[in-house]
Coordinates of C-alpha atoms in Angstrom, one line a residue:
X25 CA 113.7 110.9 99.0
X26 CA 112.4 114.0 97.1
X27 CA 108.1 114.0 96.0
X28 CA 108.0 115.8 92.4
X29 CA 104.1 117.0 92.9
X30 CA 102.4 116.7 89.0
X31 CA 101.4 120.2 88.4
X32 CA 97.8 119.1 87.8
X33 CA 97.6 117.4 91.2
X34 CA 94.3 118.6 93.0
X35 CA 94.8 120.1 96.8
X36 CA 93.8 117.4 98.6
X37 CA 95.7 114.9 97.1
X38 CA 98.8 116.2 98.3
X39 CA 99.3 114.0 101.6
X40 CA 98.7 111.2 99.4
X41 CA 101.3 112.0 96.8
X42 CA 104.1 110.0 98.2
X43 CA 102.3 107.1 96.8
X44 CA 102.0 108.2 93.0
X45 CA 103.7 105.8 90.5
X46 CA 104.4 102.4 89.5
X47 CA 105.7 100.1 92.2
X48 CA 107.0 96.5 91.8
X49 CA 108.7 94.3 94.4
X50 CA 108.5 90.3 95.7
X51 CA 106.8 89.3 98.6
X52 CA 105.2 86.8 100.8
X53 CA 101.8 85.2 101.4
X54 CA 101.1 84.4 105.4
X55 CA 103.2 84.7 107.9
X56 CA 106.1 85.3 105.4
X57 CA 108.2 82.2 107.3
X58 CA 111.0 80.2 105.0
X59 CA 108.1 77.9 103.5
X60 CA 105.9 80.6 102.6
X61 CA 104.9 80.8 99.0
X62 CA 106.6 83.8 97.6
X63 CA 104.4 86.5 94.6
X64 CA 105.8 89.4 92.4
X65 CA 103.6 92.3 92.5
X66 CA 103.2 95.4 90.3
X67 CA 101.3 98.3 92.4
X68 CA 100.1 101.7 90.6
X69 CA 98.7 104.8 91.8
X70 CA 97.4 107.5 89.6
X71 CA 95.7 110.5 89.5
X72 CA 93.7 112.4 87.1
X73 CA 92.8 115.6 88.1
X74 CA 89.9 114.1 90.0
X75 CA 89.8 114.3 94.3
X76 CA 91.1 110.1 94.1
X77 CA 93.7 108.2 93.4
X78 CA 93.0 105.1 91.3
X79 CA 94.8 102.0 92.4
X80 CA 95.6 98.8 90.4
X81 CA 97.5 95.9 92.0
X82 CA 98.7 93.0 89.8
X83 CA 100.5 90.1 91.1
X84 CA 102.0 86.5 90.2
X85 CA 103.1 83.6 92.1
X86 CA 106.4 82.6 91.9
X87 CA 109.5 79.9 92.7
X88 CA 112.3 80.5 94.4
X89 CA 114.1 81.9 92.1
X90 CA 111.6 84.5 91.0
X91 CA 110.3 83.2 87.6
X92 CA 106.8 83.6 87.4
X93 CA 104.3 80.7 87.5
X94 CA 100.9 81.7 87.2
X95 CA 98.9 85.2 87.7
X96 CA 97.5 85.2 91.3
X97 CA 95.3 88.2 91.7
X98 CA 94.2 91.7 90.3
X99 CA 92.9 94.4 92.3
X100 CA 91.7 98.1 91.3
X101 CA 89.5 100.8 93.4
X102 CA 90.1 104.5 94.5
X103 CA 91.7 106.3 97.4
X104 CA 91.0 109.8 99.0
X105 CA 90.6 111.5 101.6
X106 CA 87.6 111.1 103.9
X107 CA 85.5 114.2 103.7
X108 CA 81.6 114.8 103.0
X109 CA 81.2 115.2 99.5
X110 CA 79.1 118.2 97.3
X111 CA 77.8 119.8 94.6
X112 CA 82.0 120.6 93.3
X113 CA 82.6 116.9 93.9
X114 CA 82.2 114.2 90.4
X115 CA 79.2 111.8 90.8
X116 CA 77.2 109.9 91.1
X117 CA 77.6 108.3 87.8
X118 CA 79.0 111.0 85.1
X119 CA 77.3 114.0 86.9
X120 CA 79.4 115.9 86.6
X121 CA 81.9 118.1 89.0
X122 CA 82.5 121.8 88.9
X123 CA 85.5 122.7 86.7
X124 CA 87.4 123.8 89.8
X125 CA 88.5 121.1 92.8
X126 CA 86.2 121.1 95.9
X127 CA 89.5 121.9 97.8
X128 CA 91.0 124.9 96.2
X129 CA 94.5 125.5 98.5
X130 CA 96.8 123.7 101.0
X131 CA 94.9 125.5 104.0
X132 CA 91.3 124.1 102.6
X133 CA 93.2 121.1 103.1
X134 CA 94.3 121.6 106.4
X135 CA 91.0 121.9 107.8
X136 CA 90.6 118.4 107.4
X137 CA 93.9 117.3 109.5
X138 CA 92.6 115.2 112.5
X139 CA 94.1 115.0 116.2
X140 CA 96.8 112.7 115.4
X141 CA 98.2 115.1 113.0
X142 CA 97.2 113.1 110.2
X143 CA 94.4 112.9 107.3
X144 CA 91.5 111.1 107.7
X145 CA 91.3 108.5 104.3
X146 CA 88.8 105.6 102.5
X147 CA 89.9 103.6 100.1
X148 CA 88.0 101.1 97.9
X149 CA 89.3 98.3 96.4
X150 CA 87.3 95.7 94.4
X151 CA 88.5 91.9 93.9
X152 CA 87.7 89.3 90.9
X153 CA 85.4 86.7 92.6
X154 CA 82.4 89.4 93.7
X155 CA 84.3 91.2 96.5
X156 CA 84.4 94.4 97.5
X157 CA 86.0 96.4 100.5
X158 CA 85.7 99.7 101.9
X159 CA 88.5 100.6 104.1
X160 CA 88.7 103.7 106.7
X161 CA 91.5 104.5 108.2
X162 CA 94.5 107.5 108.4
X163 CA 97.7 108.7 106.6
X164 CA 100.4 110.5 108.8
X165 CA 103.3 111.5 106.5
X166 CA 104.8 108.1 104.6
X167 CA 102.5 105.7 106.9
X168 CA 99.1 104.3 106.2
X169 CA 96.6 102.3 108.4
X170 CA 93.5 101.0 107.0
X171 CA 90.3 98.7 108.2
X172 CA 87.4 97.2 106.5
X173 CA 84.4 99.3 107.5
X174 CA 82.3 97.0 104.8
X175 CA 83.2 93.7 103.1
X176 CA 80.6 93.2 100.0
X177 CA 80.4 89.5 98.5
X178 CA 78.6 88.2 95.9
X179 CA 75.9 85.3 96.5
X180 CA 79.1 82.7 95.1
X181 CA 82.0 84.8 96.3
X182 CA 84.2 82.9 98.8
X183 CA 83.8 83.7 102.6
X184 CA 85.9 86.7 103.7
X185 CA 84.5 89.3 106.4
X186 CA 86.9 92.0 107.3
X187 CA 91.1 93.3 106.5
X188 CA 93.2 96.0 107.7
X189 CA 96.1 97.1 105.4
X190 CA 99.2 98.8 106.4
X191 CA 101.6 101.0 104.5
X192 CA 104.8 102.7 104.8
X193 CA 107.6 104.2 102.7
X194 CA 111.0 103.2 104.2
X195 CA 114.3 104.6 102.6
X196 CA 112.4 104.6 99.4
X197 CA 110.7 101.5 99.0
X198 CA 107.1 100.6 99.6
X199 CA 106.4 98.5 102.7
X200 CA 102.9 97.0 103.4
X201 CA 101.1 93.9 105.0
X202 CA 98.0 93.1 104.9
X203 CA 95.7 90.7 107.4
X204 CA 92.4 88.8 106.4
X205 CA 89.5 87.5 108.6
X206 CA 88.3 84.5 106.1
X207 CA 87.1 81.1 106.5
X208 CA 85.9 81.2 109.7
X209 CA 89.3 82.8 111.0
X210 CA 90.1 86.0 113.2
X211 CA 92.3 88.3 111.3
X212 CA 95.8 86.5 110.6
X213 CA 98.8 87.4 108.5
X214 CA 97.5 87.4 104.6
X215 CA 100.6 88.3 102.8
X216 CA 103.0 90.9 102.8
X217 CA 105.3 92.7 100.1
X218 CA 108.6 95.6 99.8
X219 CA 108.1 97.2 96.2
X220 CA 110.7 99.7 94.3
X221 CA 109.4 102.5 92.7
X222 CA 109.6 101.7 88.9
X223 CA 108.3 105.2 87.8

């Protein structure tokens, strides 16, 4: 499958870029077994000319034969690669960045490669229900591991204490899986998903 890089794509977002685009797929919650309950999702990642990719992840439960019952969950945050941030770098609030990216060429880039070959990433992803995670974890080509460095919930939010996420691109398609620590439980199978790229 070919990558078609947006001209305006900052440096560093390059090992990233497989995941740009609108994905949508069916999936699983748990374990995925025969009596799991089964949810549509629709994934995005975009970019705009900032250092991150924004990420927004819609998705409905639904019946065996794929009509849609009710909305389940919306999630949104920000991905990038995990390097110290200065004065060329957006932020905090709307202070702003220099006009040109922090990471000017592929070999600024490539400084950041760790020992496995890979990039170093965080991702932050924010939940309805006052919950917030920040993941850590790498990217090697079309695969992604992530863990919860930090799970933030509000005074009311439900208990929920740590995740790891994984990714992959496979012939194509989006693959990913992601296990929750909640309720008292060790990490366990939350739900799991293979999404088509729409656009």
């Amino acid at each position: 499958m070919s990558i078609e890089l947006p001209t305006d794509l900052t440096p560093e977002l390059v090992p990233l870029s497989w995941l740009l685009g609108t994905w949508e797929g069916t999936g699983m919650l748990g374990e995925g077994t025969a009596d799991s309950e089964r949810f549509v999702q629709q994934v995005s990642f975009a970019q705009h000319g900032l250092p991150y990719l924004q990420y927004t992840a819609e998705s409905w439960l639904v019946d065996e034969q794929g009509a849609r019952l009710r909305p389940l969950s919306v999630e949104t945050g920000f991905w990038a690669l995990d390097r110290r941030l200065n004065d060329a770098d957006v932020g905090p609030g709307l202070s702003p960045a220099d006009i040109v990216p922090a990471l000017k060429t592929a070999d600024e880039v490539e400084q950041f490669r760790n020992a496995a070959g890979g990039f170093d990433i965080t991702a932050t992803i924010v939940h309805p229900g006052g919950i917030a995670e920040l993941y850590y974890g790498s990217i090697k080509g079309p695969q992604i591991q992530l863990s919860t460095d930090l799970v933030m919930r509000g005074q009311n939010s439900k208990e929920y204490t740590a995740a790891t996420r994984l990714f992959g691109l496979v012939e194509g398609d989006l693959y990913w899986r992601w296990d929750v620590a909640s309720n008292g439980k060790a990490l366990e199978a939350h739900a799991s998903a293979i999404l088509k790229k729409l656009s």
